[in-house]
Coordinates of C-alpha atoms and ligand atoms in Angstrom, one line a residue:
M1 CA -16.7 -11.1 -42.3
T2 CA -17.7 -14.6 -42.8
D3 CA -17.5 -15.1 -46.6
G4 CA -13.7 -15.1 -46.6
T5 CA -13.3 -12.2 -49.0
Y6 CA -11.5 -9.1 -47.9
E7 CA -10.7 -5.8 -49.7
V8 CA -7.7 -4.9 -47.5
V9 CA -5.4 -7.5 -45.9
V10 CA -2.8 -6.2 -43.4
V11 CA 0.1 -8.5 -42.5
G12 CA 1.7 -6.8 -39.5
S13 CA 2.0 -5.9 -35.9
C14 CA -0.2 -5.4 -32.8
M15 CA 1.1 -3.5 -29.7
T16 CA -0.4 -2.5 -26.5
D17 CA 0.5 1.2 -26.2
L18 CA 1.5 2.5 -22.8
V19 CA 1.3 6.2 -23.2
S20 CA 2.7 8.9 -20.8
Q21 CA 1.9 12.5 -21.5
A22 CA 4.6 14.9 -20.2
P23 CA 5.7 18.5 -20.9
R24 CA 8.7 17.4 -22.8
L25 CA 10.6 14.2 -23.6
P26 CA 13.1 13.3 -20.9
K27 CA 16.9 13.3 -21.4
A28 CA 19.1 10.3 -20.8
G29 CA 19.2 9.5 -17.1
E30 CA 16.5 12.0 -16.2
T31 CA 13.2 11.5 -14.4
I32 CA 10.4 14.0 -15.1
H33 CA 6.8 14.4 -13.9
G34 CA 4.1 13.6 -16.5
H35 CA 0.5 14.7 -16.3
G36 CA -1.4 11.8 -17.9
F37 CA -1.2 8.1 -18.6
F38 CA -3.4 5.7 -20.6
I39 CA -3.3 2.3 -22.3
G40 CA -4.4 2.0 -25.9
F41 CA -4.4 -0.3 -28.9
G42 CA -1.4 0.3 -31.2
G43 CA 1.1 -1.3 -33.5
K44 CA 1.6 0.1 -37.0
G45 CA -0.1 -2.9 -38.7
A46 CA -3.2 -2.9 -36.5
N47 CA -3.4 0.9 -36.6
Q48 CA -3.5 0.9 -40.4
C49 CA -6.0 -1.9 -40.5
V50 CA -8.3 -0.2 -38.0
Q51 CA -8.2 3.1 -39.9
A52 CA -9.1 1.4 -43.2
A53 CA -11.9 -0.5 -41.5
R54 CA -13.3 2.6 -39.9
L55 CA -13.6 4.2 -43.3
G56 CA -15.6 1.3 -44.5
T57 CA -13.4 -1.4 -46.1
K58 CA -13.8 -5.1 -45.4
T59 CA -10.5 -5.9 -43.7
A60 CA -8.6 -8.8 -42.3
M61 CA -5.6 -8.7 -40.0
V62 CA -2.8 -11.3 -40.2
C63 CA -0.8 -11.2 -36.9
K64 CA 0.3 -12.9 -33.8
V65 CA -0.5 -11.8 -30.2
G66 CA 0.4 -13.5 -26.9
K67 CA -2.0 -15.9 -25.1
D68 CA -2.4 -13.3 -22.4
F69 CA -4.7 -10.5 -21.1
F70 CA -3.4 -8.0 -23.7
G71 CA -3.7 -10.5 -26.6
D72 CA -7.3 -11.4 -25.6
N73 CA -8.2 -7.7 -25.4
Y74 CA -6.6 -7.1 -28.8
I75 CA -8.7 -9.7 -30.5
Q76 CA -11.8 -8.2 -29.0
N77 CA -10.6 -4.8 -30.3
F78 CA -10.5 -6.2 -33.8
K79 CA -14.0 -7.5 -33.5
N80 CA -15.2 -4.2 -32.1
N81 CA -13.8 -2.5 -35.3
G82 CA -15.4 -5.1 -37.6
I83 CA -12.1 -6.6 -38.6
S84 CA -11.8 -10.3 -39.3
T85 CA -9.8 -12.2 -36.8
E86 CA -9.7 -15.3 -39.0
F87 CA -5.9 -14.9 -39.3
V88 CA -5.1 -13.7 -35.8
R89 CA -3.1 -16.3 -33.9
Q90 CA -2.1 -16.5 -30.2
T91 CA 1.1 -17.9 -28.8
E92 CA 2.2 -19.0 -25.4
Q93 CA 5.9 -18.5 -26.4
A94 CA 5.9 -14.7 -26.1
A95 CA 3.9 -11.8 -24.7
T96 CA 1.8 -9.5 -26.8
G97 CA 3.9 -6.7 -28.3
A98 CA 4.1 -3.5 -26.2
A99 CA 5.1 0.1 -27.0
T100 CA 6.2 2.6 -24.4
I101 CA 5.3 6.0 -25.7
I102 CA 6.0 9.5 -24.3
V103 CA 4.1 12.4 -25.8
N104 CA 5.2 16.0 -25.1
D105 CA 3.1 19.1 -25.0
E106 CA 3.8 19.8 -28.7
G107 CA 2.2 16.5 -29.6
E108 CA 5.6 14.9 -30.5
N109 CA 6.5 11.5 -29.3
A110 CA 9.3 9.0 -28.6
I111 CA 8.5 5.3 -28.8
V112 CA 10.2 2.1 -27.8
I113 CA 8.6 -1.2 -29.0
V114 CA 9.2 -4.7 -27.7
A115 CA 7.7 -6.7 -30.5
G116 CA 7.3 -10.0 -28.6
A117 CA 4.7 -12.3 -30.2
N118 CA 4.8 -10.2 -33.4
L119 CA 8.2 -11.7 -34.2
L120 CA 6.8 -15.2 -34.0
L121 CA 4.5 -14.7 -37.0
G122 CA 6.2 -17.1 -39.4
E123 CA 6.4 -17.6 -43.2
E124 CA 4.6 -20.9 -42.8
E125 CA 1.6 -19.1 -41.4
L126 CA 1.3 -17.0 -44.5
Q127 CA 0.5 -20.1 -46.5
W128 CA -2.9 -20.6 -44.9
V129 CA -3.7 -16.9 -45.5
E130 CA -3.1 -17.4 -49.3
P131 CA -6.7 -17.7 -50.3
A132 CA -7.7 -14.5 -48.6
L133 CA -4.6 -12.7 -50.0
G134 CA -5.4 -13.9 -53.6
G135 CA -8.9 -12.4 -53.4
A136 CA -7.9 -9.1 -51.8
K137 CA -7.6 -5.8 -53.6
V138 CA -4.8 -4.4 -51.4
L139 CA -2.1 -5.8 -49.1
V140 CA -0.5 -3.5 -46.5
C141 CA 2.8 -4.3 -44.8
Q142 CA 5.2 -2.6 -42.4
L143 CA 8.4 -3.6 -40.6
E144 CA 7.4 -4.5 -37.0
I145 CA 7.3 -8.2 -37.8
E146 CA 10.2 -10.3 -39.2
P147 CA 11.3 -8.6 -42.4
D148 CA 11.5 -12.0 -44.2
V149 CA 7.8 -12.6 -43.5
T150 CA 6.9 -9.1 -44.7
L151 CA 8.8 -9.6 -47.9
L152 CA 7.2 -13.0 -48.5
A153 CA 3.7 -11.4 -48.1
L154 CA 4.7 -8.7 -50.6
R155 CA 5.9 -11.2 -53.1
M156 CA 2.8 -13.4 -52.7
A157 CA 0.6 -10.4 -53.3
R158 CA 2.6 -9.3 -56.4
D159 CA 2.4 -12.8 -57.8
R160 CA -1.4 -12.7 -57.4
G161 CA -1.9 -9.3 -58.9
V162 CA -2.9 -7.7 -55.5
K163 CA -1.9 -4.0 -55.1
T164 CA 0.7 -3.5 -52.4
I165 CA 1.3 -0.7 -50.0
F166 CA 4.5 -1.0 -48.1
N167 CA 5.4 1.3 -45.1
P168 CA 9.1 0.6 -44.2
A169 CA 8.6 1.5 -40.5
P170 CA 10.5 1.3 -38.4
A171 CA 13.1 1.6 -41.1
I172 CA 16.1 -0.8 -41.3
A173 CA 19.3 0.0 -43.1
G174 CA 20.2 -2.2 -46.0
L175 CA 16.6 -3.2 -47.0
H176 CA 16.5 -6.0 -49.5
A177 CA 16.0 -4.7 -53.0
D178 CA 12.8 -6.7 -53.5
F179 CA 11.0 -4.5 -50.9
Y180 CA 11.2 -1.7 -53.5
R181 CA 10.3 -3.8 -56.5
T182 CA 7.3 -5.4 -54.8
S183 CA 5.9 -2.0 -53.6
D184 CA 3.1 -0.5 -55.8
I185 CA 3.0 2.3 -53.3
F186 CA 6.0 2.8 -51.1
C187 CA 5.1 5.2 -48.3
C188 CA 7.5 6.5 -45.6
N189 CA 8.1 9.5 -43.4
E190 CA 11.1 11.9 -43.4
S191 CA 13.3 9.9 -41.0
E192 CA 12.6 6.6 -42.8
A193 CA 13.4 8.2 -46.1
E194 CA 16.7 9.6 -44.7
L195 CA 17.8 6.3 -43.2
L196 CA 17.0 4.4 -46.5
T197 CA 18.5 6.9 -48.9
G198 CA 21.0 9.0 -47.0
V199 CA 19.2 12.2 -48.1
V200 CA 18.5 14.4 -45.1
V201 CA 14.7 15.1 -45.5
R202 CA 13.5 18.4 -44.1
S203 CA 11.9 20.1 -47.0
V204 CA 9.6 19.3 -50.0
E205 CA 12.7 19.4 -52.3
D206 CA 14.5 16.9 -50.0
A207 CA 11.5 14.6 -50.0
A208 CA 11.3 14.8 -53.8
R209 CA 15.0 13.8 -54.1
A210 CA 14.5 10.8 -51.8
G211 CA 11.3 9.9 -53.7
E212 CA 13.2 9.9 -57.0
E213 CA 15.7 7.5 -55.5
F214 CA 13.0 5.1 -54.4
L215 CA 11.5 5.2 -57.9
Q216 CA 14.9 4.3 -59.3
R217 CA 15.0 1.3 -56.9
G218 CA 11.9 0.0 -58.5
C219 CA 8.8 1.2 -56.6
G220 CA 5.7 1.7 -58.6
S221 CA 4.9 4.9 -56.8
V222 CA 6.2 6.8 -53.8
I223 CA 4.8 9.0 -51.0
V224 CA 7.1 10.7 -48.6
T225 CA 5.1 12.2 -45.7
L226 CA 6.3 15.4 -44.1
G227 CA 4.0 15.9 -41.0
P228 CA 2.5 19.4 -41.1
Q229 CA 4.0 20.0 -44.5
G230 CA 1.8 17.3 -46.1
C231 CA 3.5 14.9 -48.5
V232 CA 5.3 14.5 -51.8
V233 CA 3.9 12.0 -54.4
L234 CA 5.8 10.5 -57.4
T235 CA 4.7 7.7 -59.7
A236 CA 6.7 5.7 -62.3
Q237 CA 4.3 6.9 -65.0
D238 CA 4.7 10.6 -63.9
P239 CA 7.9 10.9 -61.9
T240 CA 7.5 14.7 -61.5
P241 CA 7.3 15.2 -57.7
R242 CA 4.0 16.7 -56.6
H243 CA 3.7 18.4 -53.2
I244 CA 0.4 17.8 -51.5
P245 CA 0.1 20.4 -48.7
A246 CA -1.7 19.7 -45.4
K247 CA -4.2 22.1 -43.9
P248 CA -2.7 23.5 -40.7
V249 CA -4.1 22.1 -37.4
T250 CA -3.0 22.3 -33.8
P251 CA -1.7 18.9 -32.9
L252 CA -2.4 17.3 -29.5
D253 CA -0.8 13.9 -30.2
T254 CA 0.8 13.0 -33.5
T255 CA 1.4 9.3 -32.5
G256 CA 0.1 7.0 -35.3
A257 CA -0.8 9.8 -37.7
G258 CA 1.3 8.1 -40.4
D259 CA -0.7 4.9 -39.8
S260 CA -4.0 6.8 -40.1
F261 CA -2.7 8.2 -43.4
I262 CA -1.7 4.7 -44.7
G263 CA -5.0 3.2 -43.5
A264 CA -6.9 5.8 -45.4
L265 CA -4.7 5.3 -48.5
A266 CA -5.5 1.5 -48.3
F267 CA -9.2 2.4 -48.2
Y268 CA -9.0 4.7 -51.2
T269 CA -6.9 2.2 -53.2
A270 CA -9.4 -0.6 -52.5
Q271 CA -12.6 1.4 -53.1
Y272 CA -11.5 4.0 -55.7
P273 CA -8.9 2.2 -57.8
T274 CA -9.0 4.8 -60.6
M275 CA -8.6 7.8 -58.3
P276 CA -5.2 9.5 -59.0
L277 CA -2.7 8.9 -56.2
E278 CA -2.4 12.6 -55.6
E279 CA -6.0 12.8 -54.8
M280 CA -5.9 9.8 -52.5
A281 CA -3.0 11.5 -50.7
R282 CA -4.9 14.7 -50.4
R283 CA -7.8 13.0 -48.8
A284 CA -5.6 10.8 -46.6
N285 CA -3.9 14.0 -45.3
Q286 CA -7.3 15.2 -44.2
V287 CA -8.1 12.0 -42.3
A288 CA -4.6 12.0 -40.6
A289 CA -5.0 15.6 -39.7
I290 CA -8.1 14.7 -37.7
S291 CA -6.2 12.0 -35.8
V292 CA -3.5 14.4 -34.5
Q293 CA -6.1 16.5 -32.8
A294 CA -7.0 13.8 -30.2
A295 CA -4.9 11.7 -27.8
G296 CA -3.9 8.2 -28.6
T297 CA -3.4 6.2 -31.8
Q298 CA -6.4 4.2 -32.7
A299 CA -8.4 6.1 -30.1
S300 CA -8.0 9.2 -32.3
Y301 CA -8.9 7.7 -35.7
P302 CA -12.1 9.0 -37.3
S303 CA -14.9 6.8 -38.6
R304 CA -16.6 7.4 -41.9
G305 CA -19.8 8.7 -40.2
G306 CA -17.8 11.6 -38.6
L307 CA -16.1 12.7 -41.8
P308 CA -17.3 15.2 -44.4
P309 CA -19.0 13.6 -47.5
H310 CA -16.5 15.2 -49.9
L311 CA -13.9 12.6 -48.7
F312 CA -16.0 9.8 -50.2
Ligands
RIB420 O1 3.0 4.4 -35.5 C1 2.6 4.4 -34.1 C2 2.7 3.1 -33.5 O2 4.1 2.7 -33.4 C3 2.2 3.0 -32.1 O3 0.9 2.6 -32.0 C4 3.2 2.0 -31.4 O4 2.6 0.8 -31.1 C5 4.3 1.7 -32.5 O5 4.1 0.6 -33.1

């Protein structure tokens, strides 16, 4: 993009994903044999940005990577996906973020992130992003950068009338109240909902209860994702929880499926602003379901050309 206008702006993280495939997740102190290894592009922020871009939105990523091999590669990855790198900065003070991921034969994962350069994205750097943020339709944020920076981005978007999608992942206890008040769409998974509300989320009814709590805290609308069970949607205008089921698929690798869902949600919010949130969630479920049937995070994300026309 050269004209400086973007539909979706993501302020968030980039990670290099180091992925081992193994029959099961190891226990503490245990070594097990895996059967596959690959390196991929990840990080919740970048994943969401890439999915939105692949569906056809003009996107910009605001992030920081290291001045190293992984950082250089990541910038090229954004370019390859048609994402603006106008607001991507490199630092010599820390390495590009990295995620160690183990995926078992059921497609489940365990992840450790070392955020590195992501934590050096500062509040002052959001100031030069301001023009792009003001002209955007949607801002998307998560919690893999400094929470204060995320909150500032959300406040800046709200003050400029830009719709916000906030994904509180990885969740942190005692989230500042303004995270809820500045979220037009607050979207989290079962474990994040549980950590933030204390409600153990296993069923649709549990997700509905957690969602009601988030609405009370000031969110404009809420989506609690439930993996193969789909998601639950609530809005301040219509607080009746609606269950949006997902079509059953056989998962190979669920890593980053939530990011695919949120990237798709950002795309629909930007390009179909009058579409009911339930319908956006129904379509985003279908996009994310495709991503779990292939290995990797961004490597598994579908592009518009490979998707059925009824999603557009
Ligand atoms: O949500 C999946 C992502 O979480 C991975 O790509 C990994 O980098 C971590 O950030």
